[in-house]
Coordinates of C-alpha atoms in Angstrom, one line a residue:
Chain A
M1 CA -62.9 -88.0 18.4
D2 CA -63.4 -86.5 14.9
V3 CA -62.2 -89.6 12.5
E4 CA -64.6 -93.1 13.6
A5 CA -62.2 -95.4 15.3
E6 CA -61.3 -98.5 12.9
I7 CA -62.1 -100.9 15.4
D8 CA -65.2 -99.3 15.8
R9 CA -66.3 -100.0 12.5
L10 CA -66.0 -104.0 13.2
P11 CA -70.0 -105.3 13.4
I12 CA -70.6 -106.7 16.8
D13 CA -70.6 -110.4 15.5
L14 CA -66.8 -109.9 14.5
L15 CA -66.0 -108.2 18.0
A16 CA -67.4 -111.0 19.9
H17 CA -65.0 -113.5 17.4
I18 CA -62.3 -111.8 18.8
F19 CA -63.1 -111.6 22.5
V20 CA -64.1 -115.5 22.2
L21 CA -60.1 -116.1 21.7
F22 CA -59.7 -114.2 24.9
T23 CA -58.1 -116.5 27.6
S24 CA -58.6 -114.6 31.0
F25 CA -61.8 -113.4 32.4
T26 CA -60.2 -110.5 33.2
D27 CA -59.7 -109.7 30.2
L28 CA -63.4 -110.5 29.1
A29 CA -64.1 -107.8 32.2
Q30 CA -61.8 -105.2 31.2
A31 CA -63.1 -105.1 27.3
S32 CA -66.5 -104.7 28.6
G33 CA -65.8 -101.7 30.7
V34 CA -64.3 -100.0 27.1
C35 CA -67.6 -99.0 25.8
K36 CA -71.3 -99.9 25.4
K37 CA -70.9 -101.6 21.9
W38 CA -67.8 -103.7 23.3
K39 CA -69.9 -104.7 26.4
Q40 CA -72.5 -106.2 24.1
G41 CA -69.5 -107.8 22.2
V42 CA -68.6 -109.3 25.3
K43 CA -72.3 -111.0 26.0
E44 CA -72.4 -112.3 22.5
S45 CA -68.8 -113.5 22.6
L46 CA -69.7 -115.8 25.8
A47 CA -73.1 -116.6 23.7
R48 CA -70.9 -118.3 20.8
R49 CA -68.9 -120.1 23.5
H50 CA -69.2 -124.1 23.7
N51 CA -66.8 -124.7 26.1
L52 CA -66.8 -122.7 29.4
S53 CA -63.9 -123.6 32.1
F54 CA -63.5 -122.4 35.4
A55 CA -60.4 -124.1 36.5
G56 CA -57.9 -121.9 38.3
W57 CA -60.5 -119.5 38.9
K58 CA -61.9 -118.4 42.2
M59 CA -65.4 -118.3 41.2
D60 CA -68.8 -117.8 43.4
D61 CA -72.4 -118.6 42.7
D62 CA -73.1 -115.3 41.7
S63 CA -70.5 -115.0 38.4
T64 CA -70.6 -118.3 37.7
A65 CA -74.4 -118.2 37.0
R66 CA -74.3 -115.1 35.6
L67 CA -71.5 -116.5 32.9
V68 CA -73.5 -119.6 32.3
Y69 CA -76.6 -117.6 31.7
H70 CA -74.8 -115.5 28.6
A71 CA -73.2 -118.7 27.3
Y72 CA -76.6 -120.5 25.7
N73 CA -74.7 -122.3 23.2
L74 CA -72.4 -124.2 25.9
T75 CA -71.7 -127.9 25.5
K76 CA -69.1 -128.6 28.0
L77 CA -68.9 -126.9 31.5
D78 CA -66.2 -127.3 33.8
I79 CA -66.3 -125.9 37.4
P80 CA -63.6 -127.7 39.5
R81 CA -62.3 -126.6 42.9
S82 CA -59.7 -123.9 42.5
R83 CA -56.5 -123.3 44.3
W84 CA -58.1 -121.1 46.3
G85 CA -60.8 -123.5 47.7
C86 CA -64.6 -124.3 46.7
Q87 CA -66.9 -121.5 46.4
I88 CA -69.8 -122.9 44.6
T89 CA -72.7 -124.1 46.8
D90 CA -76.1 -125.8 46.4
A91 CA -77.8 -122.3 45.6
G92 CA -75.2 -121.7 43.0
L93 CA -75.9 -125.0 41.2
L94 CA -79.9 -124.4 41.3
R95 CA -79.2 -120.7 39.9
I96 CA -77.2 -122.5 37.1
S97 CA -79.9 -125.4 36.4
F98 CA -82.3 -122.8 35.3
A99 CA -79.8 -121.2 32.3
K100 CA -80.7 -122.1 28.8
C101 CA -77.8 -124.2 27.8
I102 CA -78.4 -126.6 30.5
S103 CA -80.5 -129.5 28.6
N104 CA -77.9 -129.1 25.8
L105 CA -74.9 -129.7 28.1
T106 CA -72.7 -132.8 27.1
S107 CA -70.1 -133.1 29.8
I108 CA -70.1 -131.7 33.3
S109 CA -67.4 -131.6 35.6
L110 CA -68.0 -130.6 39.3
W111 CA -64.3 -132.0 40.8
G112 CA -63.9 -131.5 43.9
L113 CA -66.4 -128.8 44.9
T114 CA -66.6 -129.8 48.5
G115 CA -69.4 -127.3 48.9
I116 CA -72.2 -128.9 47.0
T117 CA -74.7 -131.9 48.1
D118 CA -77.1 -133.9 46.7
E119 CA -79.5 -131.3 46.8
G120 CA -77.6 -128.9 44.3
V121 CA -76.4 -132.1 41.8
V122 CA -80.0 -133.5 41.9
Q123 CA -81.1 -130.2 40.6
L124 CA -78.5 -130.0 38.1
I125 CA -78.7 -133.0 36.6
S126 CA -82.4 -133.6 36.3
R127 CA -82.5 -130.6 33.9
T128 CA -79.7 -132.0 31.6
R129 CA -80.9 -134.5 28.9
S130 CA -77.8 -135.0 26.7
L131 CA -75.1 -135.7 29.5
Q132 CA -72.5 -138.0 28.1
H133 CA -69.7 -137.2 30.5
L134 CA -70.1 -136.3 34.5
N135 CA -67.5 -135.6 36.8
V136 CA -68.3 -135.7 40.5
G137 CA -65.2 -136.5 42.0
G138 CA -64.1 -135.4 45.6
T139 CA -67.8 -134.2 46.4
F140 CA -69.6 -135.3 49.3
I141 CA -72.5 -136.9 47.1
T142 CA -74.9 -140.0 48.1
D143 CA -76.7 -142.4 46.2
E144 CA -79.9 -140.1 46.1
S145 CA -77.8 -138.4 43.4
L146 CA -76.9 -141.4 41.9
F147 CA -80.2 -142.3 41.6
V148 CA -81.1 -139.2 39.2
I149 CA -78.4 -139.5 37.3
A150 CA -79.3 -142.8 36.5
R151 CA -83.0 -141.5 35.5
S152 CA -82.0 -138.2 34.0
C153 CA -78.8 -139.3 31.9
P154 CA -79.6 -142.1 29.4
K155 CA -76.8 -141.2 27.0
L156 CA -74.2 -141.0 30.0
E157 CA -70.9 -142.7 29.0
T158 CA -68.1 -141.6 31.6
I159 CA -68.5 -141.1 35.1
V160 CA -66.2 -140.1 37.6
L161 CA -67.1 -141.1 41.3
W162 CA -63.4 -140.7 42.4
S163 CA -63.2 -140.5 46.4
C164 CA -67.3 -140.1 46.9
R165 CA -67.3 -142.1 50.2
H166 CA -70.7 -141.6 50.7
V167 CA -71.5 -143.8 47.7
T168 CA -72.8 -147.5 48.0
E169 CA -73.2 -150.2 45.5
S170 CA -77.0 -149.6 45.0
G171 CA -76.3 -145.8 43.7
L172 CA -73.7 -148.1 41.3
F173 CA -76.3 -150.8 40.2
A174 CA -78.8 -148.3 39.3
L175 CA -76.1 -146.7 37.3
V176 CA -75.0 -149.7 35.6
D177 CA -78.6 -150.9 35.3
Q178 CA -80.2 -147.5 33.8
C179 CA -77.5 -145.8 31.8
L180 CA -76.9 -148.4 28.7
K181 CA -74.6 -146.5 27.2
L182 CA -72.0 -146.2 30.6
K183 CA -68.6 -147.3 29.1
S184 CA -66.1 -146.0 32.0
M185 CA -66.7 -145.6 36.0
N186 CA -63.8 -144.5 38.3
V187 CA -64.6 -145.4 41.7
W188 CA -61.3 -144.4 43.1
G189 CA -61.8 -144.4 46.7
T190 CA -65.0 -145.1 46.9
R191 CA -66.0 -147.7 50.2
V192 CA -67.6 -149.8 47.9
P193 CA -66.2 -153.5 48.5
E194 CA -64.4 -155.7 45.8
E195 CA -67.2 -158.2 45.7
C196 CA -69.5 -155.4 44.7
L197 CA -67.7 -154.2 42.0
N198 CA -67.3 -157.8 40.7
N199 CA -70.8 -158.1 40.7
L200 CA -71.3 -154.7 39.1
L201 CA -69.0 -155.8 36.1
I202 CA -71.0 -159.5 35.8
C203 CA -74.5 -157.5 35.8
K204 CA -73.3 -154.8 33.2
S205 CA -71.6 -157.6 30.7
S206 CA -75.3 -159.6 31.3
S207 CA -77.1 -156.6 30.6
S208 CA -75.5 -155.2 27.3
D209 CA -73.0 -156.0 24.6
K210 CA -70.7 -152.9 25.7
S211 CA -67.9 -153.5 27.8
L212 CA -67.4 -151.4 31.1
K213 CA -63.8 -149.9 32.1
L214 CA -64.0 -150.1 35.7
D215 CA -61.2 -148.2 37.5
C216 CA -61.7 -148.7 41.6
M217 CA -59.1 -148.5 44.1
Y218 CA -58.1 -152.3 44.6
R219 CA -56.7 -152.6 40.6
M220 CA -54.2 -150.3 39.8
A221 CA -55.1 -150.8 35.8
F222 CA -58.8 -150.8 34.5
K223 CA -60.4 -154.0 34.4
V224 CA -62.3 -154.6 31.5
L225 CA -64.8 -157.3 30.9
K226 CA -66.0 -157.9 27.1
Chain B
M1 CA -58.1 -129.6 -39.1
P2 CA -59.5 -132.0 -35.8
F3 CA -55.9 -131.5 -34.4
S4 CA -55.7 -128.3 -34.9
I5 CA -58.6 -127.8 -33.0
F6 CA -57.8 -130.2 -30.2
F7 CA -54.4 -128.4 -29.9
F8 CA -56.2 -125.1 -29.5
F9 CA -58.4 -126.6 -26.7
F10 CA -55.4 -128.3 -24.9
F11 CA -53.7 -125.1 -24.9
F12 CA -56.3 -123.2 -24.1
F13 CA -57.7 -125.5 -20.9
F14 CA -53.8 -126.2 -19.4
K15 CA -51.4 -123.5 -20.7
M16 CA -53.7 -120.1 -20.5
K17 CA -53.9 -118.8 -17.5
S18 CA -57.7 -117.9 -16.5
Y19 CA -58.4 -114.8 -15.0
I20 CA -61.4 -113.5 -12.7
W21 CA -62.0 -109.3 -12.5
L22 CA -62.4 -107.8 -9.6
Q23 CA -64.0 -104.5 -8.8
T24 CA -63.5 -102.6 -5.6
V25 CA -65.6 -99.8 -3.9
D26 CA -63.7 -97.4 -5.3
G27 CA -64.2 -98.2 -9.2
S28 CA -61.2 -99.8 -10.1
I29 CA -60.7 -103.3 -12.0
Q30 CA -58.2 -106.0 -11.1
Q31 CA -57.4 -108.9 -12.7
V32 CA -56.6 -111.8 -10.6
E33 CA -55.6 -115.0 -11.2
E34 CA -58.8 -117.7 -10.7
E35 CA -57.3 -120.1 -8.2
V36 CA -55.9 -117.5 -6.1
A37 CA -59.4 -115.4 -6.5
M38 CA -61.4 -118.9 -5.9
F39 CA -59.5 -119.2 -2.5
C40 CA -62.5 -116.6 -1.2
P41 CA -65.3 -118.7 -0.6
M42 CA -67.4 -115.3 -1.5
I43 CA -66.0 -114.7 -4.7
C44 CA -66.0 -118.7 -5.5
Q45 CA -69.8 -118.5 -4.5
E46 CA -70.5 -115.5 -7.0
V47 CA -68.4 -117.3 -10.0
L48 CA -70.2 -120.7 -9.8
Q49 CA -74.0 -119.0 -8.9
T50 CA -74.0 -115.9 -11.3
G51 CA -70.9 -116.4 -13.6
M52 CA -69.8 -113.1 -12.9
G53 CA -65.9 -112.5 -13.3
S54 CA -65.3 -113.8 -16.7
S55 CA -64.7 -110.4 -18.2
K56 CA -63.7 -107.0 -17.6
N57 CA -67.4 -105.5 -18.2
Y58 CA -68.9 -108.3 -15.6
A59 CA -66.2 -107.9 -12.6
I60 CA -67.4 -108.9 -9.4
S61 CA -68.2 -106.1 -6.8
L62 CA -66.6 -106.5 -3.9
P63 CA -67.9 -105.5 -0.6
Q64 CA -67.6 -102.2 0.8
R65 CA -65.1 -103.0 3.3
V66 CA -62.4 -104.4 0.9
N67 CA -60.3 -101.2 -0.4
P68 CA -57.6 -101.8 -3.2
A69 CA -54.8 -101.9 -0.5
I70 CA -56.4 -104.2 1.2
L71 CA -57.4 -106.4 -1.6
G72 CA -53.6 -106.6 -2.2
L73 CA -52.8 -107.9 1.2
I74 CA -55.7 -110.8 0.5
L75 CA -54.9 -111.7 -2.5
D76 CA -50.8 -112.4 -1.0
Y77 CA -52.4 -114.2 1.7
C78 CA -54.5 -116.7 -0.8
R79 CA -51.2 -117.0 -3.2
F80 CA -49.3 -118.2 -0.4
H81 CA -51.8 -120.5 1.1
Q82 CA -54.0 -121.9 -2.0
V83 CA -50.6 -123.4 -3.1
P84 CA -50.5 -127.4 -1.9
G85 CA -46.7 -127.8 -1.0
H86 CA -45.9 -125.3 2.3
S87 CA -45.1 -127.3 5.2
N88 CA -47.1 -126.4 8.6
K89 CA -43.7 -124.2 9.9
E90 CA -43.6 -122.3 6.4
R91 CA -47.3 -121.5 6.6
K92 CA -46.8 -120.2 10.6
T93 CA -43.6 -118.2 9.3
F94 CA -45.8 -116.6 6.9
D95 CA -48.5 -115.9 9.1
E96 CA -46.6 -114.5 11.6
K97 CA -44.8 -111.9 9.1
F98 CA -47.9 -111.5 7.4
I99 CA -50.0 -109.8 10.5
R100 CA -47.0 -107.5 11.4
M101 CA -48.8 -104.4 10.8
D102 CA -50.3 -101.5 12.6
T103 CA -53.7 -101.8 14.3
K104 CA -55.3 -99.6 11.7
K105 CA -54.7 -101.8 9.4
L106 CA -54.9 -105.1 11.0
C107 CA -58.9 -104.1 12.0
E108 CA -59.7 -103.2 8.0
L109 CA -57.9 -106.7 7.1
T110 CA -60.0 -108.5 10.0
S111 CA -63.2 -106.6 8.5
A112 CA -62.5 -107.4 4.9
A113 CA -61.4 -111.0 5.4
D114 CA -64.4 -111.4 7.2
S115 CA -66.5 -109.9 4.2
L116 CA -65.4 -112.3 2.1
Q117 CA -66.0 -115.1 4.2
L118 CA -62.1 -115.9 4.3
K119 CA -62.2 -117.6 8.0
P120 CA -58.5 -118.8 8.2
L121 CA -57.3 -115.0 7.3
V122 CA -60.5 -113.7 9.6
D123 CA -59.0 -116.1 12.9
L124 CA -55.5 -114.9 12.1
T125 CA -55.8 -111.4 12.4
S126 CA -58.9 -112.0 15.3
R127 CA -55.9 -113.5 17.3
A128 CA -53.4 -110.6 16.3
L129 CA -56.3 -108.2 17.6
A130 CA -57.1 -110.4 20.8
R131 CA -53.1 -110.6 21.8
I132 CA -53.1 -106.7 21.5
I133 CA -56.2 -106.1 23.7
E134 CA -55.1 -108.4 26.5
G135 CA -53.7 -107.4 29.5
K136 CA -55.2 -104.0 28.8
T137 CA -57.4 -101.5 31.0
P138 CA -60.1 -100.2 29.5
E139 CA -58.4 -96.7 29.7
E140 CA -55.5 -98.3 27.5
I141 CA -57.6 -99.8 24.9
R142 CA -59.1 -96.7 24.1
E143 CA -56.4 -95.2 23.9
T144 CA -54.6 -98.1 21.6
F145 CA -58.0 -98.3 19.2
H146 CA -59.0 -94.1 19.7
L147 CA -62.8 -95.2 20.9
P148 CA -65.2 -93.4 22.3
D149 CA -65.9 -93.5 26.0
D150 CA -69.7 -93.3 26.2
L151 CA -70.1 -95.0 29.7
T152 CA -71.7 -92.8 31.9
E153 CA -70.4 -91.7 35.2
E154 CA -72.8 -93.9 37.1
E155 CA -71.7 -96.7 35.2
K156 CA -67.9 -95.7 36.0
L157 CA -68.7 -95.8 39.7
E158 CA -70.5 -98.9 39.2
P159 CA -68.8 -101.9 41.0
L160 CA -66.9 -104.0 38.5
R161 CA -68.0 -107.3 38.2
N162 CA -65.2 -109.0 40.4
I163 CA -65.5 -112.3 38.5
T164 CA -62.2 -113.3 39.5
D165 CA -62.0 -112.0 43.0
D166 CA -59.1 -109.9 41.8
P167 CA -57.7 -108.2 44.9
R168 CA -57.1 -104.9 42.6
I169 CA -61.0 -104.8 41.5
R170 CA -62.1 -105.3 45.1
L171 CA -59.6 -102.4 46.2
L172 CA -61.2 -100.4 43.4
N173 CA -64.8 -101.2 44.5
R174 CA -64.3 -100.3 48.1
L175 CA -62.8 -97.0 46.8
Y176 CA -65.8 -96.5 44.5
A177 CA -68.4 -97.2 47.3
R178 CA -66.7 -94.8 49.7
K179 CA -66.6 -92.2 46.9
R180 CA -70.6 -93.0 46.5
K181 CA -71.2 -92.6 50.4
E182 CA -69.4 -89.1 50.5
L183 CA -71.4 -87.6 47.8
K184 CA -74.6 -88.7 49.7
E185 CA -73.7 -87.3 52.7
R186 CA -72.4 -84.3 51.1
K187 CA -75.7 -83.7 49.5
K188 CA -77.3 -84.7 52.7
L189 CA -75.4 -81.9 54.5
K190 CA -76.3 -79.5 51.5
D191 CA -79.9 -80.0 52.1
V192 CA -79.8 -79.7 56.0
E193 CA -77.4 -76.3 55.7
V194 CA -80.4 -75.1 52.9
E195 CA -82.8 -76.0 55.5
E196 CA -80.9 -74.6 58.5
E197 CA -79.8 -71.1 56.6
P198 CA -81.8 -68.5 58.6
K199 CA -83.5 -66.1 56.3
D200 CA -82.0 -62.2 56.6
E201 CA -84.2 -60.0 58.1
R202 CA -82.3 -57.1 58.6
S203 CA -83.2 -53.8 56.6
V204 CA -80.7 -52.1 54.3
E205 CA -79.5 -49.7 56.5
D206 CA -78.8 -52.2 59.2
L207 CA -76.9 -54.2 56.1
L208 CA -75.2 -51.4 55.2
S209 CA -74.1 -50.1 58.6
F210 CA -72.8 -54.2 59.1
I211 CA -70.7 -53.7 55.6
N212 CA -69.0 -50.4 56.7
G213 CA -67.9 -52.3 60.0
A214 CA -70.3 -50.6 62.3
D215 CA -71.8 -53.6 63.9
G216 CA -68.9 -55.1 65.5
D217 CA -71.0 -58.1 67.4
M218 CA -72.6 -59.4 64.0
K219 CA -69.0 -59.7 62.8
G220 CA -68.3 -61.8 66.2
T221 CA -71.4 -64.1 65.8
R222 CA -70.4 -64.5 62.1
T223 CA -66.7 -66.1 62.8
N224 CA -68.5 -68.1 65.8
K225 CA -71.0 -69.6 63.1
N226 CA -68.2 -70.1 60.8
K227 CA -66.3 -72.3 63.2
K228 CA -69.3 -74.0 64.1
K229 CA -69.4 -75.0 60.6
N230 CA -65.9 -75.8 60.1
R231 CA -66.0 -78.3 63.3
R232 CA -69.5 -79.6 61.9
R233 CA -67.4 -80.5 58.5
K234 CA -64.6 -81.8 60.4
D235 CA -67.0 -84.3 62.9
H236 CA -68.8 -84.9 59.9
A237 CA -65.3 -86.1 57.9
K238 CA -64.5 -88.0 61.1
D239 CA -67.7 -89.9 61.4
L240 CA -67.2 -90.9 57.5
S241 CA -64.1 -92.4 58.0
S242 CA -64.9 -94.3 61.1
K243 CA -68.0 -95.6 59.1
N244 CA -65.8 -96.9 56.7
E245 CA -63.7 -98.6 58.7
N246 CA -66.2 -100.7 60.4
E247 CA -67.8 -101.2 57.0
N248 CA -64.3 -102.9 55.7
D249 CA -63.7 -104.7 58.7
K250 CA -63.2 -107.9 57.0
D251 CA -60.6 -106.8 54.9
L252 CA -57.5 -105.0 56.2
N253 CA -57.9 -101.5 54.9
P254 CA -56.0 -100.7 52.0
L255 CA -56.0 -96.7 52.1
P256 CA -54.8 -94.2 54.7
S257 CA -57.1 -92.4 56.8
A258 CA -56.1 -89.4 54.7
Y259 CA -58.4 -90.8 51.9
H260 CA -61.4 -90.6 54.4
N261 CA -60.9 -86.9 54.1
V262 CA -64.1 -85.2 52.3
Y263 CA -61.8 -82.5 50.9
F264 CA -60.0 -85.2 48.9
D265 CA -62.9 -85.6 46.6
N266 CA -61.0 -84.2 43.1
A267 CA -58.4 -87.0 43.8
L268 CA -61.0 -89.6 44.3
E269 CA -62.9 -88.3 40.7
A270 CA -59.6 -88.5 39.3
S271 CA -59.1 -91.9 40.0
A272 CA -62.6 -93.1 38.7
S273 CA -61.9 -93.7 35.3
K274 CA -59.0 -96.1 36.3
H275 CA -60.9 -99.4 36.5
S276 CA -58.4 -102.0 37.5
R277 CA -54.6 -101.1 38.2
M278 CA -53.7 -101.1 41.9
Q279 CA -50.9 -98.3 40.9
N280 CA -54.0 -96.3 39.4
L281 CA -55.0 -95.1 43.0
P282 CA -55.6 -91.8 43.2
A283 CA -52.3 -89.3 44.1
I284 CA -53.6 -86.6 45.8
S285 CA -52.9 -83.7 43.8
F286 CA -52.7 -80.3 45.2
S287 CA -55.6 -78.2 44.2
P288 CA -56.7 -74.6 44.8
K289 CA -59.8 -76.5 46.1
F290 CA -57.9 -77.7 49.0
E291 CA -58.4 -76.2 52.3
F292 CA -57.2 -77.2 55.8
I293 CA -60.0 -78.3 58.2
D294 CA -58.2 -77.6 61.4
G295 CA -58.2 -73.6 61.3
D296 CA -60.2 -74.0 64.9
V297 CA -57.8 -76.7 66.4
D298 CA -57.2 -74.9 69.5
D299 CA -60.5 -73.7 70.4
D300 CA -60.9 -75.6 73.2
L301 CA -57.4 -75.7 74.8
D302 CA -56.4 -74.2 78.3
P303 CA -55.5 -70.8 78.8
A304 CA -52.2 -71.5 80.3
M305 CA -51.5 -73.5 77.0
K306 CA -53.1 -71.1 74.5
E307 CA -50.3 -68.3 76.4
E308 CA -47.4 -70.5 76.0
L309 CA -48.6 -71.5 72.0
D310 CA -48.7 -67.5 71.7
R311 CA -45.7 -67.0 73.1
E312 CA -43.9 -69.8 70.5
V313 CA -45.8 -67.8 67.7
E314 CA -44.4 -64.7 68.7
D315 CA -40.8 -65.7 69.0
F316 CA -41.3 -67.6 65.7
A317 CA -42.2 -64.4 64.0
R318 CA -39.8 -62.3 65.6
R319 CA -36.9 -64.6 63.9
L320 CA -39.0 -64.9 61.0
N321 CA -38.7 -60.9 60.6
S322 CA -35.2 -60.6 61.7
D323 CA -33.9 -63.0 58.7
W324 CA -36.5 -61.4 56.1
P325 CA -34.0 -59.9 54.2
E326 CA -31.7 -62.4 53.3
R327 CA -34.9 -64.5 52.6
M328 CA -36.2 -61.7 50.2
Q329 CA -32.5 -61.9 48.9
I330 CA -32.9 -65.6 48.0
L331 CA -36.3 -64.9 46.7
S332 CA -34.8 -62.3 44.0
L333 CA -32.5 -64.8 42.9
G334 CA -35.1 -66.5 41.0
Q335 CA -35.2 -69.6 43.1
D336 CA -39.1 -70.0 43.6
R337 CA -40.8 -71.8 46.6
R338 CA -42.7 -74.8 44.8
L339 CA -45.3 -76.8 46.2
V340 CA -44.3 -81.0 46.4
P341 CA -46.9 -83.3 46.7
I342 CA -48.3 -84.3 50.2
S343 CA -47.0 -87.5 51.4
I344 CA -48.9 -89.7 53.9
N345 CA -47.2 -90.9 57.1
S346 CA -48.0 -94.6 58.3
N347 CA -49.9 -92.8 60.9
G348 CA -52.4 -91.5 58.3
S349 CA -51.0 -88.0 59.3
T350 CA -50.5 -85.5 55.9
H351 CA -47.5 -83.8 55.5
L352 CA -47.2 -80.9 52.8
Y353 CA -43.8 -80.2 51.9
T354 CA -42.8 -76.5 50.3
A355 CA -39.2 -76.3 49.2
L356 CA -37.0 -73.6 48.3
A357 CA -35.1 -75.3 45.0
G358 CA -32.4 -77.0 46.1
N359 CA -32.6 -75.6 49.6
S360 CA -34.2 -76.2 53.1
I361 CA -37.6 -78.0 53.3
S362 CA -40.1 -76.6 55.9
K363 CA -42.7 -78.8 56.9
V364 CA -46.4 -77.9 57.6
S365 CA -48.1 -81.2 59.3
G366 CA -51.6 -81.4 59.9
S367 CA -53.1 -84.8 60.9

């Protein structure tokens, strides 16, 4: 090739900026197979991302962990259940928990990941320091995870426990007691009795000035207690 | 007098347009309206920090990546966008028209806008480039942007990181795995053959007599040896295919059995560079390297069956010779016999068609 390609003159950071705009992981994979410079550009583009969502993709432990490792400026991580079924396990969450970005994450969604248990969630959540929004709806977590969330996430504002059928009132009380910034909690489909939820709201109102939005299976709308 | 001074200052500040002088890398100097030039953060910074650009002698030197043609485009963009009156729809329409240019110019513009720290334009051109790249294979990207292919053969045969569980990538990975395995097996086979090859300790006289055809026995043994070699190769190919079948029994094997043949390497090599499109599966090209490996099919046949086959062959030869003049006449009319690609049957056997142009098709079949 006599004449150097025009796009080849672009500095790597500019290439990375272009790759950040890709909406598909397949396109990223293709771009990394073009040449060595582009491969580096793809890595840098992952490092620039603040938001990584695997919604609609069939992910497994290995590929998810590898991408999260490269994305060390991440603040939002979204790994929901895809239409192909759950591929992420506790082993994947353990690997993800060692990534650089975990301590900076403000939002994590593990919605519908039926392959994960308390073991994986505890490993991941115990390494977060800045978490404000957590979605663990549709998983099989128990109070063990909630106790760790309560201890590790003092900045937690919203939590979704939709259909977490193994969660009890003691776990919820721990959350309300220790997460002083908690504003919203979705407990639809849990087996926690209504009286306990009422007690929870009373407990929250006495311990904090802030209100708690409690979205639960017995009420069709948010109950807000000032 | 004071009134005239006041009028002069009023005229100078409010009526006269102020300009900034810009110098591109080729040395040409342009005079640009201040409000347009100041839309570029880099120029704005230069003016405020160093006071440059006020005259032709103190022109602001623009970065190397900004040539006069591209500067013109950038200034057009700035002229439109620095006017506050435009609606979002107007801006969007302008932007869409503005980026309708060839990829070379688009790359130059992205680079220049980046060096002038003009973020809105960088975003606009980057988005346009991203749209061009999206949905293309590595080969198509290289073709579009004239990029070098500096990835090694090993890197190309590496399994693709199948982030999205794309079935096309899975298929290719399986193909690459098979290719790598076959290469290894062939290397092993070569090594074994090298070890097995007996040293030729015959004298020069013996060799000469053998060449002249005196030693009939030797010739016979040689052909046997070749047959053995052939059989070994054939068995090896069978082993390979059966191994691969077992290996991939979790997924349905997407490739017909003909692909397992060791002698289709060329075709596989041709496909190795095609990274992720299903339609890029290798088409088996008919190359001089191709050889039939069923030369010794009738070795272990029943003698009666052999006789029958011989009779059929003789009969066929007789018929062939009887209408040979007619065939020669057809050929002399300039209708060449040409090769048509191999077709692969559902049962995995290959059919090689050779056709007289526009006439009958004779079929050679080998499973």
